[in-house]
Short mmCIF file of C-alpha atoms and ligand atoms in Angstrom, two decimals:
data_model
loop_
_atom_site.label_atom_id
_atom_site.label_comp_id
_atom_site.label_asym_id
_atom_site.label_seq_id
_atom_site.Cartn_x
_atom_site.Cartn_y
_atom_site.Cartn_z
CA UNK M 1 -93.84 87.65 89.01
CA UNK M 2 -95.91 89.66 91.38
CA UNK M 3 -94.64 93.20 90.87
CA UNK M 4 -95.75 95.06 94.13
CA UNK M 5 -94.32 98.51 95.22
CA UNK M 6 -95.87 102.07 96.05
CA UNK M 7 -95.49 105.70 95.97
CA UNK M 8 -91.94 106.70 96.62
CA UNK M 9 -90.74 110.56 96.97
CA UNK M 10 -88.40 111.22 94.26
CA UNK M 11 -86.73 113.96 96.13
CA UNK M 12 -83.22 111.81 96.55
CA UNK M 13 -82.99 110.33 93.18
CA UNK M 14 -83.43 106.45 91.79
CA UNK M 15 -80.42 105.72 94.02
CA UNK M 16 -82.65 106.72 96.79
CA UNK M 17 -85.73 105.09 95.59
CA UNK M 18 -84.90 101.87 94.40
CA UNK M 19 -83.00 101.52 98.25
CA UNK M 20 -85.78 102.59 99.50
CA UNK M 21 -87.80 100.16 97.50
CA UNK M 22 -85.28 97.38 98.48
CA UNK M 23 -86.00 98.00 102.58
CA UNK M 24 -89.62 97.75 102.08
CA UNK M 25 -89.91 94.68 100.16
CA UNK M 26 -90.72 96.67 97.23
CA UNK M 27 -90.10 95.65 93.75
CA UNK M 28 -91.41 98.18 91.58
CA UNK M 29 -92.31 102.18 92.50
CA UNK M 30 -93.98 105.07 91.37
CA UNK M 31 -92.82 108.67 91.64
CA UNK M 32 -93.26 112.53 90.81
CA UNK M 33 -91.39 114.28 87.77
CA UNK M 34 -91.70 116.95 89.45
CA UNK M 35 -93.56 118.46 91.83
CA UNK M 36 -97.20 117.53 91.22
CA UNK M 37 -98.25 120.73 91.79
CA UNK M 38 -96.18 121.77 88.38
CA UNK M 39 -92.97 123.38 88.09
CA UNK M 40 -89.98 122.80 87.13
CA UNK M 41 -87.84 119.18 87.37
CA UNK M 42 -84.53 118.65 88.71
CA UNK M 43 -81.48 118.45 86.54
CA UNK M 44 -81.52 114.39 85.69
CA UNK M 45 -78.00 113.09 86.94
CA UNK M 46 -77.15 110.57 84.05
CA UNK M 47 -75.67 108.22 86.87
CA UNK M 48 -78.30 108.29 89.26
CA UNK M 49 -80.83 107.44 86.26
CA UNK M 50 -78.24 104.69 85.32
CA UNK M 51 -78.44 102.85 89.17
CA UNK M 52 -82.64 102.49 87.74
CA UNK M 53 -81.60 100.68 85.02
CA UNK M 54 -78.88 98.88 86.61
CA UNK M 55 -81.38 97.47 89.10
CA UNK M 56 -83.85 96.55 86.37
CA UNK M 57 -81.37 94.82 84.55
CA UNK M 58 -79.82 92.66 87.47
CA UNK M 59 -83.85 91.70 88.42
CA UNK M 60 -84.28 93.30 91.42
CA UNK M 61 -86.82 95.86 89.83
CA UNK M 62 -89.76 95.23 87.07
CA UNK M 63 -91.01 98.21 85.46
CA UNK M 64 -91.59 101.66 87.38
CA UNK M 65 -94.01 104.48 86.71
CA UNK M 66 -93.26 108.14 86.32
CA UNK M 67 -96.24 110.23 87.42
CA UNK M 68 -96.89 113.59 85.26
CA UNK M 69 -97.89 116.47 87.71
CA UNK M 70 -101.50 116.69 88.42
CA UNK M 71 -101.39 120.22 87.18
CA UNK M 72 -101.64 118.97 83.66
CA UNK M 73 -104.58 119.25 82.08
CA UNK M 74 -104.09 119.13 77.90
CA UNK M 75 -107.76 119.79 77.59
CA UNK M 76 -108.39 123.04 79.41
CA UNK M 77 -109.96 125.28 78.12
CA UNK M 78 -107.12 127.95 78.52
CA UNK M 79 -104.84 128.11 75.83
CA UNK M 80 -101.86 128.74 78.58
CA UNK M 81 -103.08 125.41 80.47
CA UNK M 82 -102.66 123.26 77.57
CA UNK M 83 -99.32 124.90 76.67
CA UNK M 84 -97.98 123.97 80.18
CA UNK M 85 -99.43 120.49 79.68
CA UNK M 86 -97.63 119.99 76.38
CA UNK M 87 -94.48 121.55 77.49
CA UNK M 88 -94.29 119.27 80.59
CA UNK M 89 -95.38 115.90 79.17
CA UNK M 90 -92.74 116.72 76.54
CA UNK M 91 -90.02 117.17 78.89
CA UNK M 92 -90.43 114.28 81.36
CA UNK M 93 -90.33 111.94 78.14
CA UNK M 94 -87.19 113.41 76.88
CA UNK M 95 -86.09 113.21 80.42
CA UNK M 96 -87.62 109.36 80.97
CA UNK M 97 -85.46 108.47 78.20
CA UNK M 98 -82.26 108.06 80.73
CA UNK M 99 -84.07 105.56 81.96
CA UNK M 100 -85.36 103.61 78.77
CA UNK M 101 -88.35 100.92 79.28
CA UNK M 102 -90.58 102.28 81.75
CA UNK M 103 -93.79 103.92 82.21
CA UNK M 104 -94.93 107.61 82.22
CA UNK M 105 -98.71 107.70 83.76
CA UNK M 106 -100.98 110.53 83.59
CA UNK M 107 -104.45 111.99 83.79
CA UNK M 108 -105.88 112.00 80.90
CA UNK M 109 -107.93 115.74 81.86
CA UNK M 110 -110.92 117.59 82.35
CA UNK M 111 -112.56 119.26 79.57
CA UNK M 112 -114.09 122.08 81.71
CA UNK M 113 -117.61 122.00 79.81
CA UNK M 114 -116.22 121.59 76.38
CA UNK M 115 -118.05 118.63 76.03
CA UNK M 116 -115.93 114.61 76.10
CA UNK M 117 -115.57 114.73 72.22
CA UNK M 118 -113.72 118.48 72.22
CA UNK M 119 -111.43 117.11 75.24
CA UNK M 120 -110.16 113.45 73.85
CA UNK M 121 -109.42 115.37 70.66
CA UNK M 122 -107.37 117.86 72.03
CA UNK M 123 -105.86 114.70 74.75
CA UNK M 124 -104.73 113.16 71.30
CA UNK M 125 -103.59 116.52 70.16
CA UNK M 126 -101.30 116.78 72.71
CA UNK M 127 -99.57 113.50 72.94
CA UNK M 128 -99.28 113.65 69.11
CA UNK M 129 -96.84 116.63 69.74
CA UNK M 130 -94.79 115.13 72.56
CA UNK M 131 -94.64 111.39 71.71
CA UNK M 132 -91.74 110.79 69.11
CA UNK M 133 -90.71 108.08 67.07
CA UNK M 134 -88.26 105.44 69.08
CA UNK M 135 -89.02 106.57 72.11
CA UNK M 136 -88.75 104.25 75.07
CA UNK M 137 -90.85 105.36 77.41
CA UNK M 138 -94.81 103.67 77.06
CA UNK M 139 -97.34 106.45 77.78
CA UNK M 140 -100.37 105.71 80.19
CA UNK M 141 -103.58 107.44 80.55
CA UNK M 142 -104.67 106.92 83.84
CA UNK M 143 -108.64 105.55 84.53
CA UNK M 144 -110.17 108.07 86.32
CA UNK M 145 -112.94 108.65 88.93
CA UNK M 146 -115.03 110.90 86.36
CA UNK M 147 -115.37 113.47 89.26
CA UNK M 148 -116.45 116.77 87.32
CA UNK M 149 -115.65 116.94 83.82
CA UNK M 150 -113.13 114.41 84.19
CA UNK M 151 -112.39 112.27 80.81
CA UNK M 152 -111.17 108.26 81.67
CA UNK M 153 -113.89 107.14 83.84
CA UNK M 154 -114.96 105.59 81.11
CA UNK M 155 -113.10 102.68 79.43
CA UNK M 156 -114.82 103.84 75.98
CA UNK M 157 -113.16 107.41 76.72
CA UNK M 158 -109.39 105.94 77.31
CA UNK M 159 -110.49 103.96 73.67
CA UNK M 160 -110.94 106.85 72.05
CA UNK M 161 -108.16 108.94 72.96
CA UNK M 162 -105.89 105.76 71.81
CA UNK M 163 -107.79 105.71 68.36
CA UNK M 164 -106.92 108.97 67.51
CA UNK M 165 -103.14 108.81 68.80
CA UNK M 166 -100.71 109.19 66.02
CA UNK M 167 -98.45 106.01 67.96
CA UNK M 168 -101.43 104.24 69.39
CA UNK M 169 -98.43 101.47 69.66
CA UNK M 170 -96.62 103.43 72.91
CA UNK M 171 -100.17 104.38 74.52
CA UNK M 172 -101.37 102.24 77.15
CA UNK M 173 -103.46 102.39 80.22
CA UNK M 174 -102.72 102.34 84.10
CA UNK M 175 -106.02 101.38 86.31
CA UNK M 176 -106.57 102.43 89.18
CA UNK M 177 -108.73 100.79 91.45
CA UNK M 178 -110.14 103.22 93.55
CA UNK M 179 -110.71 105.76 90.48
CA UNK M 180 -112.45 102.47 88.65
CA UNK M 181 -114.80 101.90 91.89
CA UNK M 182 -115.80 105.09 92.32
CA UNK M 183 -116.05 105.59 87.90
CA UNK M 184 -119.46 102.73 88.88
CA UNK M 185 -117.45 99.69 87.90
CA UNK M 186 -118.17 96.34 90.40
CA UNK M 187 -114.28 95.23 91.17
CA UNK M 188 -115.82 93.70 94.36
CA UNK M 189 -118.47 91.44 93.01
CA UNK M 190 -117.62 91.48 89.20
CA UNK M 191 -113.99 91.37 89.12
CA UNK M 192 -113.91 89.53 85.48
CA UNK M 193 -116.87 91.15 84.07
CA UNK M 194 -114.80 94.64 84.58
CA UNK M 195 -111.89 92.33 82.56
CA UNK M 196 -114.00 91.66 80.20
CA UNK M 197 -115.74 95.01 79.39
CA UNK M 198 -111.99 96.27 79.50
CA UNK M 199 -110.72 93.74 77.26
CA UNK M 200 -114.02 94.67 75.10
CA UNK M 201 -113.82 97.57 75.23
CA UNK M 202 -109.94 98.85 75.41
CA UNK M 203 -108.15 95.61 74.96
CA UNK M 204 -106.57 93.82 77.88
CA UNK M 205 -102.75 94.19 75.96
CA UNK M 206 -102.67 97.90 76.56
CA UNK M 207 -103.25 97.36 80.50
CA UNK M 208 -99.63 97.94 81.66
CA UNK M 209 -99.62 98.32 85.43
CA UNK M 210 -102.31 99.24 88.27
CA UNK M 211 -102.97 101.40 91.20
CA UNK M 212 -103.98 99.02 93.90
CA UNK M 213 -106.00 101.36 96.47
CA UNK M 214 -108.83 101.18 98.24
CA UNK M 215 -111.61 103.68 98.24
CA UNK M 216 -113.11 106.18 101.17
CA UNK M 217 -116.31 106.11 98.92
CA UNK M 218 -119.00 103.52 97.76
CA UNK M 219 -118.71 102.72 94.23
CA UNK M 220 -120.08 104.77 91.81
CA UNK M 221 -119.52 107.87 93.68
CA UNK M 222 -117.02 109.73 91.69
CA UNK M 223 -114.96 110.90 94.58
CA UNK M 224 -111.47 109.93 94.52
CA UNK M 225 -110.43 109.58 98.33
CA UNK M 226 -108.14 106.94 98.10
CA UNK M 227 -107.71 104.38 101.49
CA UNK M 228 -105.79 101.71 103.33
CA UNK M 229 -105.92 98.56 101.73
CA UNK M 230 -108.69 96.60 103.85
CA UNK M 231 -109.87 100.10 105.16
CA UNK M 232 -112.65 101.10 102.57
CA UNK M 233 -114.96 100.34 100.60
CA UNK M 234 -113.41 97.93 98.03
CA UNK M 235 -112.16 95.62 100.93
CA UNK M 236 -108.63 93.24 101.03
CA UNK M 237 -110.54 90.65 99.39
CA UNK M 238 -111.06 91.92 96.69
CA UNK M 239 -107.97 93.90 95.78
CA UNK M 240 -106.07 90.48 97.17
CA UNK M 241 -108.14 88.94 93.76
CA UNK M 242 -106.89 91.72 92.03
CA UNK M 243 -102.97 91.48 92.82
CA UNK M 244 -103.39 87.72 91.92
CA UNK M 245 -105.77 87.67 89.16
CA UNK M 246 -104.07 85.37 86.12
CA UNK M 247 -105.33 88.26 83.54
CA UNK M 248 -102.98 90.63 85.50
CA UNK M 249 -100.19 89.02 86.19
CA UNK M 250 -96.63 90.54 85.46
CA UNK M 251 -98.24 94.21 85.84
CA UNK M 252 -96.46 96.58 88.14
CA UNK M 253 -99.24 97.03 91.36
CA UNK M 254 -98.20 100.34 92.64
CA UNK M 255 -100.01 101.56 95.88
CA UNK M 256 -101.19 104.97 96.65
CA UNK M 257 -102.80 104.62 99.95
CA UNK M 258 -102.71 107.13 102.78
CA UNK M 259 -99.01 105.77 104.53
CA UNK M 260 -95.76 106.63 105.27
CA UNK M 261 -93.28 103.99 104.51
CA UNK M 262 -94.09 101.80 107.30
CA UNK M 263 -97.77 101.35 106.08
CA UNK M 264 -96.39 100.75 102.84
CA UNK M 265 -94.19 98.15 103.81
CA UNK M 266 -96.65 96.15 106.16
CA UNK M 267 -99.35 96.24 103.03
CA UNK M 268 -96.73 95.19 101.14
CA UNK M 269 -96.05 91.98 102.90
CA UNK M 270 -99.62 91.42 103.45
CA UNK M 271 -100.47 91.35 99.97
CA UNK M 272 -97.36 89.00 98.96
CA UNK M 273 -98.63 86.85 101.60
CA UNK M 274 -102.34 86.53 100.94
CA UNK M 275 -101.43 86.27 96.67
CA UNK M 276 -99.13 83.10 97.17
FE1 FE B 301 -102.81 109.39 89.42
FE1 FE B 302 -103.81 106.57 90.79
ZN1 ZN B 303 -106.73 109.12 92.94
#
């Protein structure tokens, strides 16, 4: 199944979403918590949650990914940062468990010139005290651009933080292909040597959905400017061997290009129809 959908606002609830979803041949989404700026979430409406699951269970939905606010940064340097970082990933997984079986994606963080080993120890740190037995929710660090101090633009980093997770079982990983250009790695000319060193490196099991975007930036430039599919520099050729590749099959492919919902929709439909 070739789970395709995008970045949806979550401002009207998973009613709203997964009919939003539904109109743009959508059938899988990502969304905020909250605002990604930080603050606080919205009251979850037990029945709204339940229309999410009702969806998934009729078929008409694969798994979707919740997006932690890019405000969170569990290795900062400030002792307040890190406390807002726990306190938030906490609540969206208490909260993601109305909606049992899907993702929860963030960035892993930037250690600010503490140095990588300081910042995937306290990364581990910090989903040690908000992951909790049973839950339902899988956790995803997101592979980054490794703009700055960044951690994840490096498979080996994303490794590491797993190792040293209390429930390695529940932590998975959510690439991004942009962030993965930019990190240096060749999706255009080396598709399955990037599988490989993943699989080598982090396991192919724990790869759980993507970010299908295309970049403003050549590779290797640790930027982050996400673009159009076909607009940039990773090209429709190559993320149309992406969507289809065997190795990835079955993974939510959420976009997060610059569009508004018509945009969406037409790369959408361009992507089911060049991955048949
Ligand atoms: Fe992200
Ligand atoms: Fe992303
Ligand atoms: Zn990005």
């Amino acid at each position: 199944m070739l789970y395709l959908g995008c970045h949806l606002s979550s401002s009207g609830g998973f009613a709203a979403m997964c009919r939003t979803a539904h109109s743009i041949g959508a059938n899988t989404f990502q969304f905020f918590t909250r605002n990604p700026r930080g603050g606080a979430a919205k009251a979850i409406d037990p029945a709204d949650a339940q229309t999410l699951t009702d969806a998934q269970a009729a078929g008409a939905l694969g798994p979707v990914i919740a997006h932690a606010p890019y405000t969170v940064n569990p290795c900062s340097r400030t002792e307040k940062t890190r406390e807002f970082a726990v306190q938030t990933l906490s609540d969206d997984l208490r909260r993601l468990e109305y909606t049992p079986g899907n993702l929860y994606n963030f960035h892993p963080g930037s250690h600010v010139g503490q140095g990588a080993e300081t910042g995937i120890a306290l990364i581990a740190q910090a989903l040690d005290q908000v992951m909790f037995p049973g839950q339902r929710t899988l956790v995803l660090l997101e592979t980054m651009s490794g703009k700055g101090t960044e951690l994840g633009g490096r498979f080996e980093e994303l490794r590491e933080i797993i190792d040293r997770c209390a429930m390695p079982e529940a932590v998975g990983v959510c690439l991004d292909t942009c962030h993965v250009h930019d990190a240096g790695y060749d999706l255009v000319h080396d598709l399955d040597g990037v599988l490989t060193e993943f699989d080598r490196v982090v396991g192919l099991s724990r790869l759980k959905a993507l970010h299908l975007n295309d970049s403003k930036n050549p590779r290797g430039s640790h930027k982050d400017r996400h673009e159009v599919i076909g607009g940039g520099a990773i090209g429709l050729e190559a993320l149309v061997r992406i969507a289809s590749h065997p190795a990835l099959r079955g993974l939510p492919m959420v976009l997060e290009t610059p569009n508004a919902l018509p945009g969406y929709a037409a790369e959408i439909a361009l992507l089911r129809e060049k991955c048949k």
